[in-house]
PDB file of C-alpha atoms and ligand atoms in Angstrom:
ATOM      1  CA  MET V 120     -96.614 167.041  -8.904  1.00  0.00           C
ATOM      2  CA  GLU V 121     -98.010 169.467  -6.830  1.00  0.00           C
ATOM      3  CA  LYS V 122     -99.754 168.385  -3.556  1.00  0.00           C
ATOM      4  CA  GLY V 123    -103.437 168.018  -3.716  1.00  0.00           C
ATOM      5  CA  LEU V 124    -103.609 168.384  -7.529  1.00  0.00           C
ATOM      6  CA  ASN V 125    -103.352 164.775  -8.842  1.00  0.00           C
ATOM      7  CA  PRO V 126    -104.700 164.948 -12.113  1.00  0.00           C
ATOM      8  CA  SER V 127    -105.805 161.215 -12.284  1.00  0.00           C
ATOM      9  CA  GLY V 128    -107.530 161.545  -8.675  1.00  0.00           C
ATOM     10  CA  PRO V 129    -111.242 161.822  -8.139  1.00  0.00           C
ATOM     11  CA  ARG V 130    -112.584 165.290  -7.176  1.00  0.00           C
ATOM     12  CA  LEU V 131    -113.570 166.256  -3.834  1.00  0.00           C
ATOM     13  CA  PHE V 132    -115.322 169.537  -3.654  1.00  0.00           C
ATOM     14  CA  TYR V 133    -115.091 171.930  -0.657  1.00  0.00           C
ATOM     15  CA  CYS V 134    -116.961 174.897   0.531  1.00  0.00           C
ATOM     16  CA  ASP V 135    -115.031 176.187   3.622  1.00  0.00           C
ATOM     17  CA  HIS V 136    -113.566 179.310   1.872  1.00  0.00           C
ATOM     18  CA  HIS V 137    -117.329 180.543   2.520  1.00  0.00           C
ATOM     19  CA  PRO V 138    -116.936 181.457   6.049  1.00  0.00           C
ATOM     20  CA  PHE V 139    -120.036 182.260   8.035  1.00  0.00           C
ATOM     21  CA  PRO V 140    -120.197 184.213  11.333  1.00  0.00           C
ATOM     22  CA  LEU V 141    -120.982 182.098  14.497  1.00  0.00           C
ATOM     23  CA  PRO V 142    -121.426 183.643  17.882  1.00  0.00           C
ATOM     24  CA  PRO V 143    -118.163 182.626  20.436  1.00  0.00           C
ATOM     25  CA  GLY V 144    -118.388 179.573  21.782  1.00  0.00           C
ATOM     26  CA  HIS V 145    -121.046 178.033  19.464  1.00  0.00           C
ATOM     27  CA  LYS V 146    -121.159 174.288  18.946  1.00  0.00           C
ATOM     28  CA  PHE V 147    -120.845 173.863  15.457  1.00  0.00           C
ATOM     29  CA  PRO V 148    -117.331 172.789  14.479  1.00  0.00           C
ATOM     30  CA  THR V 149    -116.464 175.319  11.809  1.00  0.00           C
ATOM     31  CA  GLN V 150    -112.735 174.660  11.667  1.00  0.00           C
ATOM     32  CA  LYS V 151    -112.928 170.793  10.730  1.00  0.00           C
ATOM     33  CA  TYR V 152    -113.948 171.443   7.011  1.00  0.00           C
ATOM     34  CA  ALA V 153    -110.431 173.319   6.612  1.00  0.00           C
ATOM     35  CA  LEU V 154    -108.872 170.925   8.186  1.00  0.00           C
ATOM     36  CA  VAL V 155    -109.841 167.738   6.401  1.00  0.00           C
ATOM     37  CA  ARG V 156    -109.359 169.614   3.361  1.00  0.00           C
ATOM     38  CA  GLN V 157    -105.477 170.439   4.353  1.00  0.00           C
ATOM     39  CA  LEU V 158    -104.950 166.641   5.580  1.00  0.00           C
ATOM     40  CA  LEU V 159    -106.344 165.565   1.888  1.00  0.00           C
ATOM     41  CA  ALA V 160    -104.318 167.864   0.232  1.00  0.00           C
ATOM     42  CA  ALA V 161    -101.226 166.942   2.194  1.00  0.00           C
ATOM     43  CA  ASP V 162    -102.300 163.095   1.349  1.00  0.00           C
ATOM     44  CA  GLY V 163    -102.332 164.203  -2.358  1.00  0.00           C
ATOM     45  CA  CYS V 164    -104.803 161.511  -3.461  1.00  0.00           C
ATOM     46  CA  TYR V 165    -107.674 163.823  -4.723  1.00  0.00           C
ATOM     47  CA  ARG V 166    -108.057 167.070  -6.627  1.00  0.00           C
ATOM     48  CA  LEU V 167    -109.931 169.355  -4.371  1.00  0.00           C
ATOM     49  CA  GLU V 168    -112.101 171.923  -6.153  1.00  0.00           C
ATOM     50  CA  PRO V 169    -114.668 174.623  -4.744  1.00  0.00           C
ATOM     51  CA  ALA V 170    -118.120 173.456  -4.825  1.00  0.00           C
ATOM     52  CA  PRO V 171    -120.375 175.226  -7.399  1.00  0.00           C
ATOM     53  CA  PHE V 172    -123.530 176.814  -5.735  1.00  0.00           C
ATOM     54  CA  ALA V 173    -126.624 174.886  -6.016  1.00  0.00           C
ATOM     55  CA  GLY V 174    -129.363 176.614  -7.740  1.00  0.00           C
ATOM     56  CA  ALA V 175    -132.850 177.260  -6.283  1.00  0.00           C
ATOM     57  CA  ALA V 176    -134.952 175.413  -8.803  1.00  0.00           C
ATOM     58  CA  GLU V 177    -132.585 172.182  -7.780  1.00  0.00           C
ATOM     59  CA  ILE V 178    -133.341 172.953  -4.260  1.00  0.00           C
ATOM     60  CA  GLU V 179    -137.254 173.342  -4.922  1.00  0.00           C
ATOM     61  CA  ARG V 180    -137.250 169.731  -6.394  1.00  0.00           C
ATOM     62  CA  VAL V 181    -137.254 168.883  -2.576  1.00  0.00           C
ATOM     63  CA  HIS V 182    -137.957 172.041  -0.409  1.00  0.00           C
ATOM     64  CA  ASP V 183    -141.155 174.157  -0.075  1.00  0.00           C
ATOM     65  CA  PRO V 184    -140.266 177.372  -2.563  1.00  0.00           C
ATOM     66  CA  GLU V 185    -141.493 179.598   0.122  1.00  0.00           C
ATOM     67  CA  TYR V 186    -139.195 177.975   2.831  1.00  0.00           C
ATOM     68  CA  VAL V 187    -136.280 178.351   0.322  1.00  0.00           C
ATOM     69  CA  ARG V 188    -137.349 182.042  -0.355  1.00  0.00           C
ATOM     70  CA  ALA V 189    -137.701 182.796   3.152  1.00  0.00           C
ATOM     71  CA  PHE V 190    -134.255 181.433   4.149  1.00  0.00           C
ATOM     72  CA  SER V 191    -132.508 182.973   1.029  1.00  0.00           C
ATOM     73  CA  ASP V 192    -134.159 186.580   1.955  1.00  0.00           C
ATOM     74  CA  GLY V 193    -133.460 186.512   5.747  1.00  0.00           C
ATOM     75  CA  THR V 194    -137.122 186.511   6.604  1.00  0.00           C
ATOM     76  CA  LEU V 195    -137.447 183.092   7.765  1.00  0.00           C
ATOM     77  CA  ASP V 196    -139.490 182.513  11.020  1.00  0.00           C
ATOM     78  CA  PRO V 197    -137.045 183.238  13.921  1.00  0.00           C
ATOM     79  CA  ARG V 198    -138.604 179.985  15.631  1.00  0.00           C
ATOM     80  CA  ILE V 199    -137.053 178.076  12.246  1.00  0.00           C
ATOM     81  CA  MET V 200    -133.679 179.809  12.691  1.00  0.00           C
ATOM     82  CA  ARG V 201    -133.453 178.825  16.173  1.00  0.00           C
ATOM     83  CA  ALA V 202    -133.936 175.126  15.513  1.00  0.00           C
ATOM     84  CA  ILE V 203    -131.377 175.487  12.723  1.00  0.00           C
ATOM     85  CA  GLY V 204    -129.224 176.747  15.186  1.00  0.00           C
ATOM     86  CA  PHE V 205    -127.058 179.337  13.361  1.00  0.00           C
ATOM     87  CA  PRO V 206    -127.649 183.223  13.211  1.00  0.00           C
ATOM     88  CA  TRP V 207    -129.172 184.262   9.843  1.00  0.00           C
ATOM     89  CA  SER V 208    -126.647 185.875   7.570  1.00  0.00           C
ATOM     90  CA  VAL V 209    -125.953 186.493   3.733  1.00  0.00           C
ATOM     91  CA  GLU V 210    -122.163 184.617   4.356  1.00  0.00           C
ATOM     92  CA  LEU V 211    -124.458 181.408   5.751  1.00  0.00           C
ATOM     93  CA  VAL V 212    -126.850 181.595   2.514  1.00  0.00           C
ATOM     94  CA  ARG V 213    -123.767 181.260   0.515  1.00  0.00           C
ATOM     95  CA  ARG V 214    -121.937 178.859   2.542  1.00  0.00           C
ATOM     96  CA  THR V 215    -125.529 176.698   2.281  1.00  0.00           C
ATOM     97  CA  LEU V 216    -125.959 176.981  -1.212  1.00  0.00           C
ATOM     98  CA  ALA V 217    -122.312 175.704  -1.727  1.00  0.00           C
ATOM     99  CA  SER V 218    -122.833 173.061   0.739  1.00  0.00           C
ATOM    100  CA  VAL V 219    -125.827 171.615  -1.509  1.00  0.00           C
ATOM    101  CA  GLY V 220    -124.237 172.313  -4.870  1.00  0.00           C
ATOM    102  CA  GLY V 221    -120.907 170.443  -3.391  1.00  0.00           C
ATOM    103  CA  THR V 222    -123.030 167.199  -2.995  1.00  0.00           C
ATOM    104  CA  LEU V 223    -124.595 168.023  -6.469  1.00  0.00           C
ATOM    105  CA  ALA V 224    -121.546 168.004  -8.217  1.00  0.00           C
ATOM    106  CA  ALA V 225    -120.324 165.274  -6.478  1.00  0.00           C
ATOM    107  CA  SER V 226    -123.643 163.070  -7.635  1.00  0.00           C
ATOM    108  CA  ALA V 227    -122.646 164.075 -11.341  1.00  0.00           C
ATOM    109  CA  ASP V 228    -119.039 162.727 -10.689  1.00  0.00           C
ATOM    110  CA  ALA V 229    -120.151 159.577  -9.207  1.00  0.00           C
ATOM    111  CA  LEU V 230    -122.500 158.996 -11.990  1.00  0.00           C
ATOM    112  CA  ALA V 231    -120.066 159.597 -14.455  1.00  0.00           C
ATOM    113  CA  THR V 232    -117.255 157.955 -12.700  1.00  0.00           C
ATOM    114  CA  GLY V 233    -118.673 155.920  -9.981  1.00  0.00           C
ATOM    115  CA  PHE V 234    -117.271 157.835  -6.975  1.00  0.00           C
ATOM    116  CA  GLY V 235    -118.010 161.445  -5.810  1.00  0.00           C
ATOM    117  CA  GLY V 236    -117.425 163.336  -2.817  1.00  0.00           C
ATOM    118  CA  ASN V 237    -118.295 166.431  -0.820  1.00  0.00           C
ATOM    119  CA  LEU V 238    -116.309 167.843   2.056  1.00  0.00           C
ATOM    120  CA  ALA V 239    -119.479 169.066   3.666  1.00  0.00           C
ATOM    121  CA  GLY V 240    -123.247 168.396   3.516  1.00  0.00           C
ATOM    122  CA  GLY V 241    -124.930 165.419   4.875  1.00  0.00           C
ATOM    123  CA  THR V 242    -127.580 167.683   6.155  1.00  0.00           C
ATOM    124  CA  HIS V 243    -129.818 165.216   7.053  1.00  0.00           C
ATOM    125  CA  HIS V 244    -131.782 167.134   9.709  1.00  0.00           C
ATOM    126  CA  ALA V 245    -133.705 169.349   7.126  1.00  0.00           C
ATOM    127  CA  PHE V 246    -137.267 168.593   6.274  1.00  0.00           C
ATOM    128  CA  ARG V 247    -139.105 169.854   3.275  1.00  0.00           C
ATOM    129  CA  ASP V 248    -140.431 173.063   4.991  1.00  0.00           C
ATOM    130  CA  ARG V 249    -137.804 173.594   7.682  1.00  0.00           C
ATOM    131  CA  GLY V 250    -134.417 173.110   8.923  1.00  0.00           C
ATOM    132  CA  ALA V 251    -133.068 171.982  12.133  1.00  0.00           C
ATOM    133  CA  GLY V 252    -129.901 170.666  13.854  1.00  0.00           C
ATOM    134  CA  PHE V 253    -127.242 172.961  11.877  1.00  0.00           C
ATOM    135  CA  CYS V 254    -129.010 171.503   8.536  1.00  0.00           C
ATOM    136  CA  VAL V 255    -130.928 173.949   6.407  1.00  0.00           C
ATOM    137  CA  PHE V 256    -131.646 172.205   3.029  1.00  0.00           C
ATOM    138  CA  ASN V 257    -131.151 168.570   2.726  1.00  0.00           C
ATOM    139  CA  ASP V 258    -128.671 168.168   0.437  1.00  0.00           C
ATOM    140  CA  LEU V 259    -129.018 164.290   0.065  1.00  0.00           C
ATOM    141  CA  ALA V 260    -132.771 164.590  -0.939  1.00  0.00           C
ATOM    142  CA  VAL V 261    -131.763 167.487  -3.415  1.00  0.00           C
ATOM    143  CA  ALA V 262    -129.181 165.024  -4.815  1.00  0.00           C
ATOM    144  CA  VAL V 263    -131.389 161.999  -5.284  1.00  0.00           C
ATOM    145  CA  ARG V 264    -133.822 164.323  -7.225  1.00  0.00           C
ATOM    146  CA  PHE V 265    -130.976 165.634  -9.389  1.00  0.00           C
ATOM    147  CA  MET V 266    -129.965 162.173 -10.249  1.00  0.00           C
ATOM    148  CA  GLY V 267    -133.487 160.641 -11.165  1.00  0.00           C
ATOM    149  CA  ARG V 268    -132.254 157.150  -9.893  1.00  0.00           C
ATOM    150  CA  ARG V 269    -133.362 154.678  -7.699  1.00  0.00           C
ATOM    151  CA  ALA V 270    -131.352 155.379  -4.696  1.00  0.00           C
ATOM    152  CA  ALA V 271    -130.323 153.935  -1.389  1.00  0.00           C
ATOM    153  CA  ILE V 272    -129.098 156.581   1.426  1.00  0.00           C
ATOM    154  CA  LEU V 273    -126.868 155.103   4.247  1.00  0.00           C
ATOM    155  CA  ASP V 274    -126.720 157.573   7.232  1.00  0.00           C
ATOM    156  CA  LEU V 275    -124.349 156.510   9.490  1.00  0.00           C
ATOM    157  CA  ASP V 276    -123.848 159.693  11.350  1.00  0.00           C
ATOM    158  CA  VAL V 277    -124.664 159.263  15.074  1.00  0.00           C
ATOM    159  CA  HIS V 278    -127.900 161.165  14.881  1.00  0.00           C
ATOM    160  CA  GLN V 279    -130.988 159.840  12.908  1.00  0.00           C
ATOM    161  CA  GLY V 280    -131.644 161.227   9.569  1.00  0.00           C
ATOM    162  CA  ASP V 281    -134.878 162.265  10.459  1.00  0.00           C
ATOM    163  CA  GLY V 282    -135.335 165.044   7.433  1.00  0.00           C
ATOM    164  CA  THR V 283    -134.607 162.304   4.605  1.00  0.00           C
ATOM    165  CA  ALA V 284    -136.715 159.732   6.103  1.00  0.00           C
ATOM    166  CA  ALA V 285    -139.657 162.052   6.226  1.00  0.00           C
ATOM    167  CA  ILE V 286    -138.949 163.465   2.966  1.00  0.00           C
ATOM    168  CA  PHE V 287    -138.919 160.088   1.240  1.00  0.00           C
ATOM    169  CA  ALA V 288    -141.802 158.380   3.479  1.00  0.00           C
ATOM    170  CA  GLY V 289    -143.969 156.169   0.817  1.00  0.00           C
ATOM    171  CA  ASP V 290    -141.200 156.905  -1.735  1.00  0.00           C
ATOM    172  CA  GLU V 291    -140.711 153.389  -3.371  1.00  0.00           C
ATOM    173  CA  THR V 292    -137.505 154.466  -5.226  1.00  0.00           C
ATOM    174  CA  VAL V 293    -135.465 155.770  -2.143  1.00  0.00           C
ATOM    175  CA  LEU V 294    -134.261 153.571   0.645  1.00  0.00           C
ATOM    176  CA  THR V 295    -133.660 155.420   3.848  1.00  0.00           C
ATOM    177  CA  VAL V 296    -131.148 153.660   6.072  1.00  0.00           C
ATOM    178  CA  SER V 297    -130.008 155.166   9.362  1.00  0.00           C
ATOM    179  CA  LEU V 298    -127.953 153.784  12.254  1.00  0.00           C
ATOM    180  CA  HIS V 299    -128.156 156.056  14.976  1.00  0.00           C
ATOM    181  CA  GLY V 300    -127.955 156.624  18.789  1.00  0.00           C
ATOM    182  CA  TRP V 301    -131.415 155.802  20.436  1.00  0.00           C
ATOM    183  CA  HIS V 302    -131.127 158.474  23.250  1.00  0.00           C
ATOM    184  CA  ASN V 303    -129.812 161.039  21.273  1.00  0.00           C
ATOM    185  CA  PHE V 304    -130.906 163.987  18.885  1.00  0.00           C
ATOM    186  CA  PRO V 305    -133.582 164.296  17.220  1.00  0.00           C
ATOM    187  CA  PHE V 306    -135.521 163.174  20.240  1.00  0.00           C
ATOM    188  CA  HIS V 307    -138.702 162.489  18.150  1.00  0.00           C
ATOM    189  CA  LYS V 308    -137.304 160.017  15.537  1.00  0.00           C
ATOM    190  CA  GLN V 309    -139.126 159.475  12.050  1.00  0.00           C
ATOM    191  CA  GLN V 310    -139.512 156.206  10.537  1.00  0.00           C
ATOM    192  CA  GLY V 311    -137.173 155.247   7.576  1.00  0.00           C
ATOM    193  CA  ALA V 312    -137.191 152.468   5.510  1.00  0.00           C
ATOM    194  CA  ILE V 313    -134.337 150.724   7.825  1.00  0.00           C
ATOM    195  CA  ASP V 314    -133.487 152.054  11.105  1.00  0.00           C
ATOM    196  CA  VAL V 315    -131.333 150.548  13.614  1.00  0.00           C
ATOM    197  CA  PRO V 316    -131.073 152.469  16.609  1.00  0.00           C
ATOM    198  CA  LEU V 317    -127.977 151.779  19.115  1.00  0.00           C
ATOM    199  CA  ALA V 318    -127.655 152.135  22.810  1.00  0.00           C
ATOM    200  CA  ASP V 319    -125.471 154.353  24.474  1.00  0.00           C
ATOM    201  CA  GLY V 320    -122.054 153.355  24.685  1.00  0.00           C
ATOM    202  CA  ALA V 321    -122.023 150.823  21.945  1.00  0.00           C
ATOM    203  CA  GLY V 322    -118.596 150.251  20.461  1.00  0.00           C
ATOM    204  CA  ASP V 323    -116.775 148.989  17.185  1.00  0.00           C
ATOM    205  CA  ASP V 324    -117.995 145.458  17.486  1.00  0.00           C
ATOM    206  CA  GLU V 325    -121.692 146.194  17.952  1.00  0.00           C
ATOM    207  CA  TYR V 326    -121.610 148.822  15.617  1.00  0.00           C
ATOM    208  CA  LEU V 327    -119.810 147.011  12.809  1.00  0.00           C
ATOM    209  CA  ARG V 328    -122.085 143.518  13.393  1.00  0.00           C
ATOM    210  CA  GLN V 329    -125.423 145.847  12.922  1.00  0.00           C
ATOM    211  CA  LEU V 330    -123.827 147.423   9.771  1.00  0.00           C
ATOM    212  CA  LYS V 331    -123.197 143.931   8.115  1.00  0.00           C
ATOM    213  CA  THR V 332    -127.106 143.080   8.769  1.00  0.00           C
ATOM    214  CA  VAL V 333    -128.043 146.173   6.720  1.00  0.00           C
ATOM    215  CA  LEU V 334    -125.628 146.015   3.715  1.00  0.00           C
ATOM    216  CA  PRO V 335    -127.302 142.958   2.426  1.00  0.00           C
ATOM    217  CA  ARG V 336    -130.796 144.907   2.752  1.00  0.00           C
ATOM    218  CA  ILE V 337    -129.590 147.578   0.624  1.00  0.00           C
ATOM    219  CA  ALA V 338    -128.361 145.004  -1.947  1.00  0.00           C
ATOM    220  CA  GLU V 339    -131.756 143.676  -1.986  1.00  0.00           C
ATOM    221  CA  PHE V 340    -133.177 146.842  -2.827  1.00  0.00           C
ATOM    222  CA  ARG V 341    -131.059 146.888  -5.992  1.00  0.00           C
ATOM    223  CA  PRO V 342    -130.257 150.883  -5.898  1.00  0.00           C
ATOM    224  CA  GLN V 343    -128.814 152.480  -8.806  1.00  0.00           C
ATOM    225  CA  VAL V 344    -126.533 154.936  -6.897  1.00  0.00           C
ATOM    226  CA  LEU V 345    -125.751 155.070  -2.930  1.00  0.00           C
ATOM    227  CA  LEU V 346    -125.556 158.352  -1.116  1.00  0.00           C
ATOM    228  CA  TYR V 347    -123.194 157.915   2.241  1.00  0.00           C
ATOM    229  CA  GLN V 348    -123.730 160.432   4.932  1.00  0.00           C
ATOM    230  CA  SER V 349    -120.126 159.495   6.685  1.00  0.00           C
ATOM    231  CA  GLY V 350    -120.921 161.532   9.968  1.00  0.00           C
ATOM    232  CA  VAL V 351    -118.132 160.546  12.345  1.00  0.00           C
ATOM    233  CA  ASP V 352    -120.046 161.625  15.654  1.00  0.00           C
ATOM    234  CA  ALA V 353    -119.975 157.895  16.695  1.00  0.00           C
ATOM    235  CA  LEU V 354    -116.550 158.337  17.769  1.00  0.00           C
ATOM    236  CA  ALA V 355    -115.918 157.850  21.356  1.00  0.00           C
ATOM    237  CA  GLY V 356    -115.652 161.102  23.229  1.00  0.00           C
ATOM    238  CA  ASP V 357    -117.448 163.179  20.576  1.00  0.00           C
ATOM    239  CA  ARG V 358    -119.307 165.955  22.575  1.00  0.00           C
ATOM    240  CA  LEU V 359    -122.646 165.002  20.784  1.00  0.00           C
ATOM    241  CA  GLY V 360    -122.298 161.385  20.164  1.00  0.00           C
ATOM    242  CA  ARG V 361    -122.885 159.386  23.310  1.00  0.00           C
ATOM    243  CA  LEU V 362    -121.345 156.326  21.216  1.00  0.00           C
ATOM    244  CA  ALA V 363    -117.816 154.685  21.753  1.00  0.00           C
ATOM    245  CA  LEU V 364    -116.492 154.064  18.219  1.00  0.00           C
ATOM    246  CA  THR V 365    -112.423 154.167  17.723  1.00  0.00           C
ATOM    247  CA  HIS V 366    -110.866 155.861  14.710  1.00  0.00           C
ATOM    248  CA  ALA V 367    -110.126 151.966  13.577  1.00  0.00           C
ATOM    249  CA  GLY V 368    -113.532 151.055  14.077  1.00  0.00           C
ATOM    250  CA  LEU V 369    -114.703 154.144  11.878  1.00  0.00           C
ATOM    251  CA  THR V 370    -112.189 153.196   9.252  1.00  0.00           C
ATOM    252  CA  GLU V 371    -113.558 149.607   9.014  1.00  0.00           C
ATOM    253  CA  ARG V 372    -117.104 151.231   8.736  1.00  0.00           C
ATOM    254  CA  ASP V 373    -115.973 153.025   5.914  1.00  0.00           C
ATOM    255  CA  ARG V 374    -114.058 150.270   4.198  1.00  0.00           C
ATOM    256  CA  ALA V 375    -117.092 148.112   4.748  1.00  0.00           C
ATOM    257  CA  VAL V 376    -119.360 150.516   2.777  1.00  0.00           C
ATOM    258  CA  PHE V 377    -116.922 151.309  -0.149  1.00  0.00           C
ATOM    259  CA  ALA V 378    -116.211 147.508  -0.463  1.00  0.00           C
ATOM    260  CA  PHE V 379    -119.919 146.848  -0.513  1.00  0.00           C
ATOM    261  CA  ALA V 380    -120.526 149.728  -3.367  1.00  0.00           C
ATOM    262  CA  ARG V 381    -117.523 148.164  -4.982  1.00  0.00           C
ATOM    263  CA  ALA V 382    -118.771 144.775  -5.455  1.00  0.00           C
ATOM    264  CA  ALA V 383    -122.247 146.144  -5.965  1.00  0.00           C
ATOM    265  CA  GLY V 384    -120.930 148.395  -8.853  1.00  0.00           C
ATOM    266  CA  LEU V 385    -122.816 151.004  -7.125  1.00  0.00           C
ATOM    267  CA  PRO V 386    -121.798 154.732  -7.821  1.00  0.00           C
ATOM    268  CA  VAL V 387    -121.345 156.444  -4.531  1.00  0.00           C
ATOM    269  CA  VAL V 388    -121.766 159.837  -3.197  1.00  0.00           C
ATOM    270  CA  VAL V 389    -119.784 160.653  -0.029  1.00  0.00           C
ATOM    271  CA  THR V 390    -120.942 163.528   2.313  1.00  0.00           C
ATOM    272  CA  LEU V 391    -119.374 164.517   5.634  1.00  0.00           C
ATOM    273  CA  GLY V 392    -122.241 164.722   7.952  1.00  0.00           C
ATOM    274  CA  GLY V 393    -121.304 165.469  11.803  1.00  0.00           C
ATOM    275  CA  GLY V 394    -118.540 165.175  14.025  1.00  0.00           C
ATOM    276  CA  TYR V 395    -117.846 167.170  17.065  1.00  0.00           C
ATOM    277  CA  ALA V 396    -114.900 165.772  19.114  1.00  0.00           C
ATOM    278  CA  ASP V 397    -112.764 167.533  21.454  1.00  0.00           C
ATOM    279  CA  PRO V 398    -110.009 168.423  20.148  1.00  0.00           C
ATOM    280  CA  ILE V 399    -111.340 168.797  16.607  1.00  0.00           C
ATOM    281  CA  THR V 400    -108.444 167.686  15.158  1.00  0.00           C
ATOM    282  CA  ARG V 401    -109.508 164.051  16.157  1.00  0.00           C
ATOM    283  CA  THR V 402    -112.995 164.605  14.283  1.00  0.00           C
ATOM    284  CA  ALA V 403    -110.939 165.962  11.291  1.00  0.00           C
ATOM    285  CA  GLU V 404    -108.439 163.037  11.178  1.00  0.00           C
ATOM    286  CA  ALA V 405    -112.042 160.512  11.145  1.00  0.00           C
ATOM    287  CA  HIS V 406    -113.448 162.371   8.260  1.00  0.00           C
ATOM    288  CA  THR V 407    -110.226 162.312   6.216  1.00  0.00           C
ATOM    289  CA  ASN V 408    -109.761 158.323   7.055  1.00  0.00           C
ATOM    290  CA  THR V 409    -112.991 158.251   5.322  1.00  0.00           C
ATOM    291  CA  PHE V 410    -111.640 159.187   1.993  1.00  0.00           C
ATOM    292  CA  ARG V 411    -108.340 157.392   2.619  1.00  0.00           C
ATOM    293  CA  ALA V 412    -110.379 154.382   2.763  1.00  0.00           C
ATOM    294  CA  ALA V 413    -112.451 155.199  -0.145  1.00  0.00           C
ATOM    295  CA  ALA V 414    -108.872 155.860  -2.033  1.00  0.00           C
ATOM    296  CA  GLN V 415    -107.681 152.436  -0.861  1.00  0.00           C
ATOM    297  CA  ILE V 416    -110.903 150.541  -1.707  1.00  0.00           C
ATOM    298  CA  PHE V 417    -111.655 151.896  -5.048  1.00  0.00           C
ATOM    299  CA  GLY V 418    -107.853 152.378  -6.078  1.00  0.00           C
ATOM    300  CA  TRP V 419    -106.746 155.156  -8.611  1.00  0.00           C
ATOM    301  CA  ARG V 420    -107.473 153.428 -11.902  1.00  0.00           C
ATOM    302  CA  ALA V 421    -111.334 153.531 -10.760  1.00  0.00           C
ATOM    303  CA  THR V 422    -110.997 157.509 -11.167  1.00  0.00           C
ATOM    304  CA  THR V 423    -108.689 157.733 -14.122  1.00  0.00           C
ATOM    305  CA  GLY V 424    -109.938 159.556 -17.255  1.00  0.00           C
ATOM    306  CA  LEU V 425    -111.908 162.077 -14.950  1.00  0.00           C
TER     307      LEU V 425
HETATM  308 ZN1   ZN Q 560    -124.550 163.985  13.695  1.00  0.00          ZN
END
């Protein structure tokens, strides 16, 4: 069998084949996306497919149509572009639409098979009418509206999912959950349904202890689908992280999430989220381990018949 083309394995969607220009020395770790795809292709456990583009109509179920239009046209307020942190380009628009489209395709897979994954997305700092922090559109929110199900969003990126929390504030059908560094970006936190702030330097034990108190609360909500923002910027030494998890701790985190979803019979949609270690291969390894953990917990049989 050709590597990366396991016909019985679940699919993962990628969009790193849509590069976009960044100035030299930019903090966005553009290389990690291809690295993760290459590592997973070498594993041969997943089918890797290019993400489709999300359509404006899908995005506008969450985002202000004027914001969507202005970003697409390159006429967005320069202050908002600066907050997003990327220079505008046609290539950035394509990459953004593919990143959201990957989460939508993964969501369709999750509803059909129990599991779907996007090797991008998790752009949780995007609000209804503006982006921030390397996030243009909130793929998690767009996916929730696309699926139309009672949903829990478990955001384990080290930065609070502030855009997601704000978008779903007051929505009783969506539970937003975020474990995050208290002294980290975004410095003005939003109120989600469940927020777990962590002190600088928190390590595996503290993190896993907190996660295990949160999972039963998600079960109590009785969601029909779980969206997992699996950012790995809680890794020790991450340039933007301030926490101190190990690779083993992150894997234990991922295994706990997938075991929870499996036990609850919850379809799970995995998105990538942040990770900024130096060297970036440390981050790529951690992201790859997330999908390895899913394969271990769900096993192959969970996705046969795709
Ligand atoms: Zn982050």
